Amino acid sequence: MVHLTIDIGGKPGKDCRGFCSYCYFKHAKDVPPFGCKYCMPFKKGCDYCTRGVKEEYTGFYSLEEVADHFLADLQMVTGDITKITISGGGDPSCYPEFTSLIGILGSLNVPLHIGYTSGKGFDDPGIADFLIENHLTEVSFTVFASDPVLREKYMHDPTPDASLSIIERLAAHIDVYAALVILPDVNDGEVLWNTLAWLEKIGVKGVILMRFANRENQGLILDNAPVIENQRVHTVTEFRELVSDAAARFPALRLSATPLYDPAFDSPFAIRNEPDILAHLPKITGRVSVITSSIAAPYLTEILAKCGAPEGMVVPVDKEIACLITIDDLKKLDASALEETVIIPGRAFVHDPEAESVLGRMVIRGPETLSADGETSMGMDLTGVLTMELEGFTALIQLINQYGRK
Ligand code: SF4
């Protein structure tokens, strides 16, 4: 199984025929590096947390550059290539040499995936047949709404009818995953039910609903809030209810959501419903403070309590997404109330020495992930999700027991 990724570069928004109104890159500033798990202890800021997180490309790579990178990767490969994924910072549908690139890749007779496209660069419905002929087998396509007027207005798609027709043609032949950022009072309610009915009718493989974020504590860490001035945002509870309602109305549709939740598995943190699996987790024997997001905290509290955690072990910060916790979130905590050892989320955007100096505590980085979010679980089965959670929580409890006060 050899899976190659083709990086076409491109800047979000700039190489997307302009910004979608809800794009979180729209007001992204050139903020200083956050620090992260990849940084060296003596230097805050590495390539990932300085550039990677902002998808900081100067523009699309030329076809020649893409081909050169691809050939270099190809030389490292042993065995047959089983899948090629096209990805980048810009939108593949807006790549100026898109048809030439697909033609070249198509001649390799390997299944092609497009990691993400808005389709805003496609003006001719015939591109769908061209893609199918060239072995495109899977695509994640931003839909927003099946109403072309809304698509034009909020995504700034100059040819919304063509894009919708392409989605329809592709869905009849290959695996199409439809992504919808949900703006309250814009594409929720009746608009959403109409869109889901259409997606069900045309036969998409899955639908991912994404809660719109508009504030720093919802994850806008690039000094880019608000994305839309005065736009209402769903609370986590409202959004969860919307997802439940959608799943109940369209039971035949594989539907999942981020940050919460996947109704097929009641994930993330589906393990809390599985006493037999929880019984396999180690017992907690140490005392630490486990820092996490405000959304994850109640789940972690419930699961760790079942493993013997004392009250107060889980400490939420005022950030809804754990992977987007920064040093500013840690600064707002009452450090005196924390244990001598603090475990932070594995992917937090924090430089460990700075976290230690801010908290005055020993800081340990926790496991990479404790569950699968809706985007990830969409492609998994329940066993896969539970295995991931069992591994994540086992690793977390081992750290608690290894570093915690007895
Ligand atoms: S297509 Fe995606 S990356 Fe491009 S502007 Fe729209 S939301 Fe942003």
Short mmCIF file of N, CA and C in Angstrom, two decimals, residues 12 15-17 48 52 72 79 106 138 168 208 215 283 297 336 387:
data_model
loop_
_atom_site.label_atom_id
_atom_site.label_comp_id
_atom_site.label_asym_id
_atom_site.label_seq_id
_atom_site.Cartn_x
_atom_site.Cartn_y
_atom_site.Cartn_z
N PRO A 12 -4.61 29.82 0.69
CA PRO A 12 -6.07 29.80 0.91
C PRO A 12 -6.67 31.18 0.63
N ASP A 15 -5.81 31.81 -3.75
CA ASP A 15 -5.87 30.82 -4.83
C ASP A 15 -7.15 30.02 -4.76
N CYS A 16 -8.24 30.71 -4.47
CA CYS A 16 -9.57 30.09 -4.38
C CYS A 16 -10.58 30.99 -5.09
N ARG A 17 -10.16 31.79 -5.99
CA ARG A 17 -11.04 32.78 -6.63
C ARG A 17 -11.64 33.72 -5.57
N TYR A 48 6.68 23.89 11.27
CA TYR A 48 5.25 23.58 11.36
C TYR A 48 4.46 24.71 12.02
N GLY A 52 3.52 26.05 8.59
CA GLY A 52 2.58 24.98 8.24
C GLY A 52 1.16 25.27 8.70
N ALA A 72 10.54 13.06 -7.41
CA ALA A 72 11.47 12.84 -6.30
C ALA A 72 10.84 11.87 -5.29
N GLY A 79 7.46 -0.68 -4.35
CA GLY A 79 6.12 -1.28 -4.44
C GLY A 79 5.20 -0.42 -5.29
N GLY A 106 -3.70 10.76 -14.50
CA GLY A 106 -4.64 9.77 -15.02
C GLY A 106 -3.93 8.70 -15.83
N GLU A 138 -12.30 9.50 -5.32
CA GLU A 138 -12.82 10.09 -4.07
C GLU A 138 -12.52 11.58 -4.04
N GLU A 168 -23.16 16.53 -8.55
CA GLU A 168 -24.18 15.52 -8.85
C GLU A 168 -23.62 14.43 -9.76
N ILE A 208 -20.26 15.97 5.98
CA ILE A 208 -19.62 16.47 7.19
C ILE A 208 -20.12 17.88 7.47
N ARG A 215 -14.91 33.19 17.04
CA ARG A 215 -14.23 33.84 18.17
C ARG A 215 -12.92 33.14 18.47
N LYS A 283 -5.82 1.43 36.14
CA LYS A 283 -6.36 2.24 37.26
C LYS A 283 -5.44 3.44 37.48
N ALA A 297 -13.55 18.54 28.21
CA ALA A 297 -13.40 18.36 29.66
C ALA A 297 -14.47 17.46 30.30
N SER A 336 -1.80 28.16 40.95
CA SER A 336 -1.63 27.66 42.32
C SER A 336 -2.58 26.50 42.62
N THR A 387 -10.79 1.55 19.35
CA THR A 387 -9.37 1.16 19.49
C THR A 387 -8.51 2.40 19.67
#
